[in-house]
Tab-separated table of N, CA and C in Angstrom:
chain	number	residue	atom	x	y	z
A	1	MET	N	39.685	-11.464	45.469
A	1	MET	CA	40.496	-12.066	46.494
A	1	MET	C	41.728	-12.675	45.828
A	2	VAL	N	42.886	-12.303	46.298
A	2	VAL	CA	44.142	-12.852	45.795
A	2	VAL	C	44.519	-14.079	46.602
A	3	LYS	N	44.434	-13.960	47.932
A	3	LYS	CA	44.740	-15.065	48.839
A	3	LYS	C	43.778	-14.963	50.023
A	4	PRO	N	42.995	-16.018	50.308
A	4	PRO	CA	41.983	-15.934	51.374
A	4	PRO	C	42.552	-15.424	52.700
A	5	LEU	N	41.843	-14.482	53.289
A	5	LEU	CA	42.168	-13.875	54.574
A	5	LEU	C	43.542	-13.210	54.620
A	6	GLN	N	44.196	-13.033	53.472
A	6	GLN	CA	45.522	-12.442	53.460
A	6	GLN	C	45.693	-11.267	52.504
A	7	GLU	N	45.063	-11.351	51.306
A	7	GLU	CA	45.316	-10.315	50.321
A	7	GLU	C	44.125	-10.136	49.380
A	8	PHE	N	43.787	-8.861	49.142
A	8	PHE	CA	42.670	-8.517	48.273
A	8	PHE	C	43.078	-7.408	47.323
A	9	GLN	N	42.680	-7.528	46.073
A	9	GLN	CA	42.876	-6.481	45.080
A	9	GLN	C	41.537	-5.770	44.916
A	10	LEU	N	41.536	-4.446	45.024
A	10	LEU	CA	40.308	-3.660	44.964
A	10	LEU	C	40.396	-2.683	43.810
A	11	GLY	N	39.340	-2.596	43.022
A	11	GLY	CA	39.334	-1.663	41.914
A	11	GLY	C	37.980	-1.013	41.738
A	12	TYR	N	38.012	0.197	41.185
A	12	TYR	CA	36.792	0.935	40.909
A	12	TYR	C	37.069	1.905	39.776
A	13	THR	N	36.106	2.053	38.873
A	13	THR	CA	36.188	3.049	37.814
A	13	THR	C	34.822	3.687	37.650
A	14	GLY	N	34.767	5.017	37.694
A	14	GLY	CA	33.510	5.737	37.499
A	14	GLY	C	33.562	7.131	38.076
A	15	ASP	N	32.734	8.029	37.525
A	15	ASP	CA	32.581	9.390	38.050
A	15	ASP	C	33.920	10.093	38.304
A	16	GLU	N	34.798	10.113	37.301
A	16	GLU	CA	36.098	10.800	37.410
A	16	GLU	C	36.996	10.209	38.495
A	17	CYS	N	36.760	8.937	38.820
A	17	CYS	CA	37.549	8.280	39.862
A	17	CYS	C	37.956	6.886	39.406
A	18	VAL	N	39.246	6.569	39.574
A	18	VAL	CA	39.755	5.225	39.317
A	18	VAL	C	40.566	4.816	40.548
A	19	ALA	N	40.225	3.682	41.136
A	19	ALA	CA	40.957	3.178	42.302
A	19	ALA	C	41.603	1.849	41.950
A	20	ASP	N	42.866	1.711	42.276
A	20	ASP	CA	43.618	0.473	42.102
A	20	ASP	C	44.365	0.244	43.411
A	21	LEU	N	43.784	-0.593	44.269
A	21	LEU	CA	44.289	-0.753	45.628
A	21	LEU	C	44.511	-2.220	45.966
A	22	ARG	N	45.439	-2.452	46.874
A	22	ARG	CA	45.709	-3.797	47.370
A	22	ARG	C	45.728	-3.738	48.891
A	23	TRP	N	44.972	-4.651	49.516
A	23	TRP	CA	44.965	-4.775	50.972
A	23	TRP	C	45.692	-6.050	51.336
A	24	SER	N	46.662	-5.950	52.263
A	24	SER	CA	47.441	-7.110	52.713
A	24	SER	C	47.369	-7.213	54.228
A	25	ALA	N	47.039	-8.390	54.719
A	25	ALA	CA	46.942	-8.619	56.166
A	25	ALA	C	48.306	-8.472	56.826
A	26	THR	N	48.315	-7.904	58.025
A	26	THR	CA	49.536	-7.848	58.822
A	26	THR	C	49.421	-8.754	60.054
A	27	ALA	N	48.256	-9.363	60.236
A	27	ALA	CA	48.020	-10.311	61.332
A	27	ALA	C	46.826	-11.178	60.947
A	28	ASP	N	46.643	-12.265	61.650
A	28	ASP	CA	45.486	-13.118	61.413
A	28	ASP	C	44.205	-12.386	61.788
A	29	ALA	N	43.100	-12.828	61.208
A	29	ALA	CA	41.795	-12.288	61.571
A	29	ALA	C	41.507	-12.633	63.028
A	30	PHE	N	40.908	-11.681	63.763
A	30	PHE	CA	40.562	-11.896	65.159
A	30	PHE	C	39.055	-12.008	65.275
A	31	HIS	N	38.572	-13.186	65.680
A	31	HIS	CA	37.136	-13.427	65.785
A	31	HIS	C	36.608	-12.811	67.074
A	32	SER	N	35.718	-11.842	66.933
A	32	SER	CA	35.117	-11.192	68.102
A	32	SER	C	33.897	-11.968	68.544
A	33	ARG	N	33.841	-12.237	69.809
A	33	ARG	CA	32.687	-12.917	70.389
A	33	ARG	C	31.811	-11.842	70.992
A	34	TRP	N	30.799	-11.434	70.247
A	34	TRP	CA	30.065	-10.265	70.716
A	34	TRP	C	28.961	-10.562	71.699
A	35	GLY	N	28.611	-11.766	71.924
A	35	GLY	CA	27.643	-12.101	72.970
A	35	GLY	C	26.378	-11.285	72.869
A	36	SER	N	26.064	-10.502	73.903
A	36	SER	CA	24.868	-9.679	73.894
A	36	SER	C	25.272	-8.210	73.894
A	37	GLY	N	24.311	-7.345	73.664
A	37	GLY	CA	24.585	-5.922	73.668
A	37	GLY	C	24.070	-5.221	72.433
A	38	GLY	N	23.478	-5.980	71.510
A	38	GLY	CA	22.884	-5.357	70.333
A	38	GLY	C	23.528	-5.749	69.026
A	39	ALA	N	24.822	-6.015	69.018
A	39	ALA	CA	25.506	-6.305	67.766
A	39	ALA	C	25.117	-7.665	67.187
A	40	GLU	N	24.644	-8.584	68.026
A	40	GLU	CA	24.278	-9.917	67.532
A	40	GLU	C	23.170	-9.848	66.487
A	41	ALA	N	22.446	-8.742	66.420
A	41	ALA	CA	21.405	-8.580	65.401
A	41	ALA	C	22.000	-8.480	63.999
A	42	TRP	N	23.326	-8.255	63.918
A	42	TRP	CA	23.993	-8.094	62.621
A	42	TRP	C	24.611	-9.391	62.119
A	43	GLY	N	24.355	-10.503	62.786
A	43	GLY	CA	24.844	-11.783	62.279
A	43	GLY	C	25.339	-12.679	63.390
A	44	GLN	N	25.795	-13.864	62.982
A	44	GLN	CA	26.225	-14.862	63.955
A	44	GLN	C	27.689	-14.748	64.313
A	45	GLY	N	28.461	-14.070	63.490
A	45	GLY	CA	29.885	-13.966	63.764
A	45	GLY	C	30.472	-12.701	63.179
A	46	HIS	N	31.649	-12.344	63.668
A	46	HIS	CA	32.295	-11.110	63.242
A	46	HIS	C	33.795	-11.231	63.488
A	47	PHE	N	34.608	-10.681	62.569
A	47	PHE	CA	36.029	-10.564	62.843
A	47	PHE	C	36.564	-9.240	62.340
A	48	GLU	N	37.695	-8.857	62.919
A	48	GLU	CA	38.469	-7.716	62.462
A	48	GLU	C	39.859	-8.231	62.135
A	49	GLN	N	40.534	-7.494	61.230
A	49	GLN	CA	41.869	-7.913	60.824
A	49	GLN	C	42.695	-6.696	60.408
A	50	PRO	N	43.825	-6.458	61.085
A	50	PRO	CA	44.667	-5.340	60.686
A	50	PRO	C	45.416	-5.645	59.398
A	51	GLY	N	45.669	-4.596	58.635
A	51	GLY	CA	46.396	-4.772	57.389
A	51	GLY	C	46.920	-3.460	56.848
A	52	ARG	N	47.489	-3.533	55.661
A	52	ARG	CA	48.065	-2.372	54.991
A	52	ARG	C	47.365	-2.197	53.655
A	53	LEU	N	46.959	-0.975	53.335
A	53	LEU	CA	46.300	-0.644	52.080
A	53	LEU	C	47.267	0.195	51.249
A	54	THR	N	47.550	-0.260	50.022
A	54	THR	CA	48.475	0.451	49.141
A	54	THR	C	47.885	0.541	47.744
A	55	GLY	N	48.377	1.496	46.963
A	55	GLY	CA	47.945	1.638	45.577
A	55	GLY	C	47.747	3.095	45.219
A	56	THR	N	46.863	3.324	44.251
A	56	THR	CA	46.586	4.683	43.815
A	56	THR	C	45.086	4.886	43.610
A	57	ILE	N	44.689	6.135	43.820
A	57	ILE	CA	43.346	6.596	43.473
A	57	ILE	C	43.549	7.800	42.564
A	58	THR	N	42.963	7.751	41.385
A	58	THR	CA	43.021	8.882	40.465
A	58	THR	C	41.672	9.575	40.519
A	59	LEU	N	41.685	10.829	40.959
A	59	LEU	CA	40.463	11.602	41.142
A	59	LEU	C	40.557	12.866	40.304
A	60	ASN	N	39.646	12.985	39.327
A	60	ASN	CA	39.651	14.131	38.405
A	60	ASN	C	41.023	14.341	37.771
A	61	GLY	N	41.695	13.257	37.401
A	61	GLY	CA	42.982	13.324	36.728
A	61	GLY	C	44.184	13.446	37.652
A	62	GLU	N	43.972	13.596	38.949
A	62	GLU	CA	45.080	13.708	39.902
A	62	GLU	C	45.339	12.351	40.545
A	63	ASP	N	46.588	11.879	40.460
A	63	ASP	CA	46.971	10.609	41.075
A	63	ASP	C	47.290	10.820	42.550
A	64	LEU	N	46.611	10.060	43.406
A	64	LEU	CA	46.837	10.119	44.844
A	64	LEU	C	47.405	8.779	45.293
A	65	ARG	N	48.571	8.791	45.885
A	65	ARG	CA	49.213	7.568	46.358
A	65	ARG	C	48.602	7.171	47.704
A	66	VAL	N	48.300	5.905	47.858
A	66	VAL	CA	47.734	5.371	49.103
A	66	VAL	C	48.732	4.397	49.707
A	67	ASP	N	49.078	4.603	50.963
A	67	ASP	CA	49.942	3.691	51.709
A	67	ASP	C	49.643	3.931	53.184
A	68	CYS	N	48.723	3.137	53.728
A	68	CYS	CA	48.273	3.384	55.095
A	68	CYS	C	47.834	2.082	55.767
A	69	TRP	N	47.720	2.158	57.084
A	69	TRP	CA	47.147	1.059	57.847
A	69	TRP	C	45.659	1.005	57.580
A	70	SER	N	45.091	-0.167	57.699
A	70	SER	CA	43.664	-0.352	57.491
A	70	SER	C	43.185	-1.472	58.401
A	71	ASN	N	41.939	-1.423	58.772
A	71	ASN	CA	41.347	-2.468	59.607
A	71	ASN	C	40.147	-3.033	58.859
A	72	ARG	N	40.222	-4.276	58.484
A	72	ARG	CA	39.145	-4.939	57.737
A	72	ARG	C	38.238	-5.642	58.740
A	73	ASP	N	36.925	-5.542	58.516
A	73	ASP	CA	36.019	-6.316	59.355
A	73	ASP	C	35.003	-7.036	58.480
A	74	HIS	N	34.446	-8.073	59.053
A	74	HIS	CA	33.518	-8.918	58.299
A	74	HIS	C	32.545	-9.572	59.276
A	75	SER	N	31.283	-9.549	58.922
A	75	SER	CA	30.251	-10.233	59.700
A	75	SER	C	29.551	-11.241	58.804
A	76	TRP	N	28.945	-12.256	59.384
A	76	TRP	CA	28.228	-13.241	58.593
A	76	TRP	C	27.044	-13.793	59.380
A	77	GLY	N	26.137	-14.417	58.660
A	77	GLY	CA	24.958	-15.032	59.262
A	77	GLY	C	23.724	-14.199	59.018
A	78	PRO	N	22.563	-14.763	59.319
A	78	PRO	CA	21.307	-14.037	59.120
A	78	PRO	C	21.301	-12.725	59.899
A	79	ARG	N	20.784	-11.687	59.276
A	79	ARG	CA	20.715	-10.365	59.903
A	79	ARG	C	19.289	-10.076	60.368
A	80	ALA	N	19.166	-9.452	61.514
A	80	ALA	CA	17.884	-8.970	62.024
A	80	ALA	C	18.159	-7.600	62.635
A	81	PRO	N	18.641	-6.646	61.806
A	81	PRO	CA	19.050	-5.354	62.377
A	81	PRO	C	17.904	-4.612	63.023
A	82	LYS	N	18.256	-3.934	64.081
A	82	LYS	CA	17.319	-3.090	64.800
A	82	LYS	C	18.062	-1.802	65.125
A	83	ALA	N	17.381	-0.847	65.660
A	83	ALA	CA	18.043	0.403	66.017
A	83	ALA	C	19.044	0.129	67.133
A	84	MET	N	20.305	0.344	66.827
A	84	MET	CA	21.355	0.158	67.830
A	84	MET	C	21.635	1.480	68.529
A	85	PRO	N	22.095	1.425	69.752
A	85	PRO	CA	22.531	2.656	70.398
A	85	PRO	C	23.769	3.213	69.675
A	86	ARG	N	24.131	4.423	69.980
A	86	ARG	CA	25.312	5.058	69.401
A	86	ARG	C	26.537	4.204	69.699
A	87	ALA	N	27.430	4.085	68.704
A	87	ALA	CA	28.608	3.240	68.867
A	87	ALA	C	29.798	3.862	68.132
A	88	ASP	N	30.982	3.377	68.454
A	88	ASP	CA	32.210	3.844	67.823
A	88	ASP	C	33.165	2.664	67.687
A	89	PHE	N	34.036	2.735	66.676
A	89	PHE	CA	35.033	1.707	66.395
A	89	PHE	C	36.445	2.288	66.457
A	90	PRO	N	36.914	2.807	67.593
A	90	PRO	CA	38.277	3.335	67.604
A	90	PRO	C	39.299	2.214	67.404
A	91	TRP	N	40.349	2.491	66.627
A	91	TRP	CA	41.425	1.536	66.420
A	91	TRP	C	42.679	2.286	66.030
A	92	ALA	N	43.821	1.663	66.254
A	92	ALA	CA	45.101	2.259	65.880
A	92	ALA	C	46.131	1.157	65.739
A	93	LEU	N	47.088	1.373	64.835
A	93	LEU	CA	48.209	0.450	64.641
A	93	LEU	C	49.496	1.250	64.580
A	94	ASP	N	50.579	0.703	65.142
A	94	ASP	CA	51.866	1.379	65.051
A	94	ASP	C	52.648	0.839	63.851
A	95	SER	N	53.874	1.278	63.687
A	95	SER	CA	54.663	0.893	62.506
A	95	SER	C	55.000	-0.594	62.472
A	96	ASN	N	54.818	-1.305	63.590
A	96	ASN	CA	55.040	-2.753	63.635
A	96	ASN	C	53.756	-3.546	63.425
A	97	GLY	N	52.618	-2.854	63.327
A	97	GLY	CA	51.337	-3.536	63.188
A	97	GLY	C	50.700	-3.891	64.518
A	98	ASP	N	51.306	-3.463	65.631
A	98	ASP	CA	50.706	-3.665	66.947
A	98	ASP	C	49.724	-2.530	67.208
A	99	GLY	N	48.708	-2.790	68.023
A	99	GLY	CA	47.731	-1.759	68.310
A	99	GLY	C	46.483	-2.337	68.945
A	100	PHE	N	45.331	-1.750	68.609
A	100	PHE	CA	44.085	-2.192	69.223
A	100	PHE	C	42.911	-1.895	68.293
A	101	HIS	N	41.808	-2.564	68.584
A	101	HIS	CA	40.519	-2.277	67.962
A	101	HIS	C	39.470	-2.463	69.047
A	102	MET	N	38.512	-1.543	69.109
A	102	MET	CA	37.468	-1.621	70.122
A	102	MET	C	36.121	-1.271	69.489
A	103	PHE	N	35.082	-1.977	69.880
A	103	PHE	CA	33.720	-1.593	69.529
A	103	PHE	C	33.067	-1.186	70.835
A	104	ALA	N	32.796	0.110	70.991
A	104	ALA	CA	32.223	0.652	72.217
A	104	ALA	C	30.813	1.158	71.932
A	105	VAL	N	29.880	0.847	72.829
A	105	VAL	CA	28.468	1.144	72.615
A	105	VAL	C	27.910	1.937	73.790
A	106	ALA	N	27.061	2.931	73.474
A	106	ALA	CA	26.397	3.721	74.511
A	106	ALA	C	25.420	2.847	75.295
A	107	ASP	N	25.256	3.162	76.565
A	107	ASP	CA	24.332	2.410	77.417
A	107	ASP	C	22.879	2.822	77.212
A	108	ALA	N	22.659	4.074	76.804
A	108	ALA	CA	21.293	4.605	76.699
A	108	ALA	C	20.742	4.437	75.286
A	109	PRO	N	19.442	4.200	75.157
A	109	PRO	CA	18.817	4.178	73.829
A	109	PRO	C	18.957	5.555	73.176
A	110	ALA	N	18.912	5.595	71.854
A	110	ALA	CA	19.108	6.837	71.103
A	110	ALA	C	18.196	7.967	71.588
A	111	ALA	N	16.960	7.666	71.924
A	111	ALA	CA	15.996	8.703	72.322
A	111	ALA	C	16.379	9.412	73.618
A	112	THR	N	17.142	8.744	74.486
A	112	THR	CA	17.501	9.346	75.774
A	112	THR	C	19.005	9.511	75.950
A	113	ASP	N	19.786	9.268	74.894
A	113	ASP	CA	21.245	9.353	74.949
A	113	ASP	C	21.693	10.808	75.064
A	114	ALA	N	22.381	11.147	76.154
A	114	ALA	CA	22.850	12.524	76.368
A	114	ALA	C	24.030	12.883	75.461
A	115	VAL	N	24.723	11.914	74.908
A	115	VAL	CA	25.883	12.040	74.026
A	115	VAL	C	27.055	12.728	74.738
A	116	GLU	N	26.920	13.983	75.082
A	116	GLU	CA	28.023	14.699	75.731
A	116	GLU	C	28.151	14.285	77.187
A	117	GLY	N	29.402	14.093	77.619
A	117	GLY	CA	29.670	13.722	79.002
A	117	GLY	C	29.466	12.247	79.286
A	118	THR	N	29.270	11.441	78.257
A	118	THR	CA	29.029	10.012	78.455
A	118	THR	C	30.316	9.215	78.255
A	119	THR	N	30.303	8.001	78.736
A	119	THR	CA	31.379	7.042	78.501
A	119	THR	C	30.744	5.790	77.925
A	120	GLU	N	31.269	5.335	76.783
A	120	GLU	CA	30.735	4.147	76.133
A	120	GLU	C	31.574	2.943	76.553
A	121	ASN	N	30.912	1.802	76.722
A	121	ASN	CA	31.582	0.598	77.208
A	121	ASN	C	31.907	-0.370	76.078
A	122	LEU	N	32.954	-1.125	76.302
A	122	LEU	CA	33.417	-2.134	75.350
A	122	LEU	C	32.350	-3.193	75.109
A	123	LEU	N	32.100	-3.491	73.836
A	123	LEU	CA	31.280	-4.646	73.486
A	123	LEU	C	32.217	-5.787	73.077
A	124	PHE	N	33.212	-5.483	72.253
A	124	PHE	CA	34.262	-6.435	71.916
A	124	PHE	C	35.463	-5.680	71.373
A	125	GLY	N	36.594	-6.366	71.303
A	125	GLY	CA	37.794	-5.754	70.751
A	125	GLY	C	39.020	-6.596	71.021
A	126	TRP	N	40.176	-6.103	70.550
A	126	TRP	CA	41.436	-6.811	70.721
A	126	TRP	C	42.584	-5.837	70.925
A	127	HIS	N	43.667	-6.375	71.482
A	127	HIS	CA	44.917	-5.644	71.672
A	127	HIS	C	46.023	-6.510	71.105
A	128	ARG	N	46.930	-5.912	70.331
A	128	ARG	CA	48.040	-6.656	69.725
A	128	ARG	C	49.346	-6.024	70.173
A	129	ALA	N	50.225	-6.821	70.786
A	129	ALA	CA	51.540	-6.356	71.232
A	129	ALA	C	52.567	-7.445	70.969
A	130	ALA	N	53.703	-7.049	70.441
A	130	ALA	CA	54.802	-7.982	70.146
A	130	ALA	C	54.320	-9.164	69.311
A	131	GLY	N	53.403	-8.897	68.392
A	131	GLY	CA	52.933	-9.929	67.480
A	131	GLY	C	51.884	-10.866	68.046
A	132	THR	N	51.427	-10.631	69.282
A	132	THR	CA	50.416	-11.484	69.904
A	132	THR	C	49.118	-10.691	70.063
A	133	THR	N	48.021	-11.267	69.596
A	133	THR	CA	46.716	-10.623	69.698
A	133	THR	C	45.912	-11.291	70.802
A	134	SER	N	45.327	-10.472	71.686
A	134	SER	CA	44.498	-11.011	72.758
A	134	SER	C	43.202	-10.209	72.835
A	135	PRO	N	42.129	-10.840	73.315
A	135	PRO	CA	40.849	-10.125	73.401
A	135	PRO	C	40.870	-9.081	74.508
A	136	LEU	N	40.161	-7.989	74.279
A	136	LEU	CA	39.911	-7.029	75.354
A	136	LEU	C	38.782	-7.604	76.206
A	137	VAL	N	38.947	-7.575	77.518
A	137	VAL	CA	37.919	-8.112	78.417
A	137	VAL	C	37.096	-6.999	79.047
A	138	SER	N	37.631	-5.785	79.051
A	138	SER	CA	36.874	-4.625	79.508
A	138	SER	C	37.487	-3.392	78.863
A	139	GLY	N	36.696	-2.323	78.810
A	139	GLY	CA	37.224	-1.096	78.238
A	139	GLY	C	36.161	-0.022	78.117
A	140	THR	N	36.636	1.196	77.895
A	140	THR	CA	35.752	2.338	77.721
A	140	THR	C	36.298	3.267	76.644
A	141	ARG	N	35.398	4.078	76.120
A	141	ARG	CA	35.729	5.124	75.153
A	141	ARG	C	34.917	6.348	75.526
A	142	ARG	N	35.565	7.511	75.585
A	142	ARG	CA	34.824	8.733	75.858
A	142	ARG	C	35.445	9.889	75.089
A	143	ALA	N	34.617	10.813	74.670
A	143	ALA	CA	35.089	12.023	74.005
A	143	ALA	C	35.503	12.999	75.099
A	144	VAL	N	36.763	13.414	75.086
A	144	VAL	CA	37.256	14.336	76.113
A	144	VAL	C	37.301	15.770	75.593
A	145	GLU	N	37.147	15.945	74.281
A	145	GLU	CA	37.078	17.287	73.703
A	145	GLU	C	36.203	17.232	72.457
A	146	ARG	N	35.310	18.209	72.338
A	146	ARG	CA	34.407	18.277	71.196
A	146	ARG	C	34.487	19.642	70.531
A	147	GLY	N	34.216	19.655	69.226
A	147	GLY	CA	34.144	20.902	68.489
A	147	GLY	C	32.825	21.601	68.769
A	148	SER	N	32.689	22.831	68.283
A	148	SER	CA	31.460	23.591	68.515
A	148	SER	C	30.250	22.926	67.867
A	149	ASP	N	30.492	22.056	66.875
A	149	ASP	CA	29.397	21.333	66.223
A	149	ASP	C	29.084	20.002	66.911
A	150	GLY	N	29.794	19.683	68.004
A	150	GLY	CA	29.533	18.463	68.760
A	150	GLY	C	30.386	17.272	68.378
A	151	ARG	N	31.113	17.359	67.269
A	151	ARG	CA	31.916	16.202	66.857
A	151	ARG	C	33.117	16.023	67.774
A	152	PRO	N	33.496	14.774	68.051
A	152	PRO	CA	34.654	14.527	68.904
A	152	PRO	C	35.944	15.022	68.237
A	153	LEU	N	36.746	15.766	68.974
A	153	LEU	CA	38.055	16.200	68.512
A	153	LEU	C	39.162	15.342	69.122
A	154	ARG	N	38.903	14.829	70.323
A	154	ARG	CA	39.873	13.994	71.005
A	154	ARG	C	39.101	12.975	71.829
A	155	ILE	N	39.513	11.707	71.730
A	155	ILE	CA	38.858	10.665	72.515
A	155	ILE	C	39.884	9.974	73.401
A	156	GLU	N	39.390	9.365	74.472
A	156	GLU	CA	40.225	8.593	75.368
A	156	GLU	C	39.711	7.149	75.311
A	157	VAL	N	40.621	6.232	75.062
A	157	VAL	CA	40.283	4.814	74.982
A	157	VAL	C	41.078	4.079	76.054
A	158	ARG	N	40.391	3.279	76.846
A	158	ARG	CA	41.049	2.478	77.886
A	158	ARG	C	40.568	1.037	77.737
A	159	GLY	N	41.484	0.097	77.908
A	159	GLY	CA	41.093	-1.294	77.798
A	159	GLY	C	42.006	-2.213	78.597
A	160	ILE	N	41.490	-3.362	78.938
A	160	ILE	CA	42.254	-4.411	79.631
A	160	ILE	C	42.108	-5.676	78.807
A	161	ASP	N	43.255	-6.276	78.496
A	161	ASP	CA	43.222	-7.538	77.731
A	161	ASP	C	43.469	-8.721	78.635
């Protein structure tokens, strides 16, 4: 940690890979109030924070430059994990650092989840516009196009802050 909640230096060396990366916050951490829905089993609190990841990764002698948006998240407190339903973390940031983050969870347990043709509902998330971050109060995520192997190729995200 270089500066709490603002900047982190990340490094790794091993297996023909060397990473030298720096993560810098582009906004304050947003504390998600997850209430009920399954995620509370992962701790007492959670936040997400948009930022920028820069540096280099050297893989098998090839230097790869990294300069991209990143979303950092953190949970804390005693864990009592259980089988959670299927979930997704869609997020996006524009060149100004405005954007959104959503945690959407399937309504059906894994054993009866149809997966295709379903819409997952917001558990928590945020929307950032003109430098102001506000909580999402409702939202959905659904796969509108899938590959032949079932993986989502295109998703639709809707939310109200």
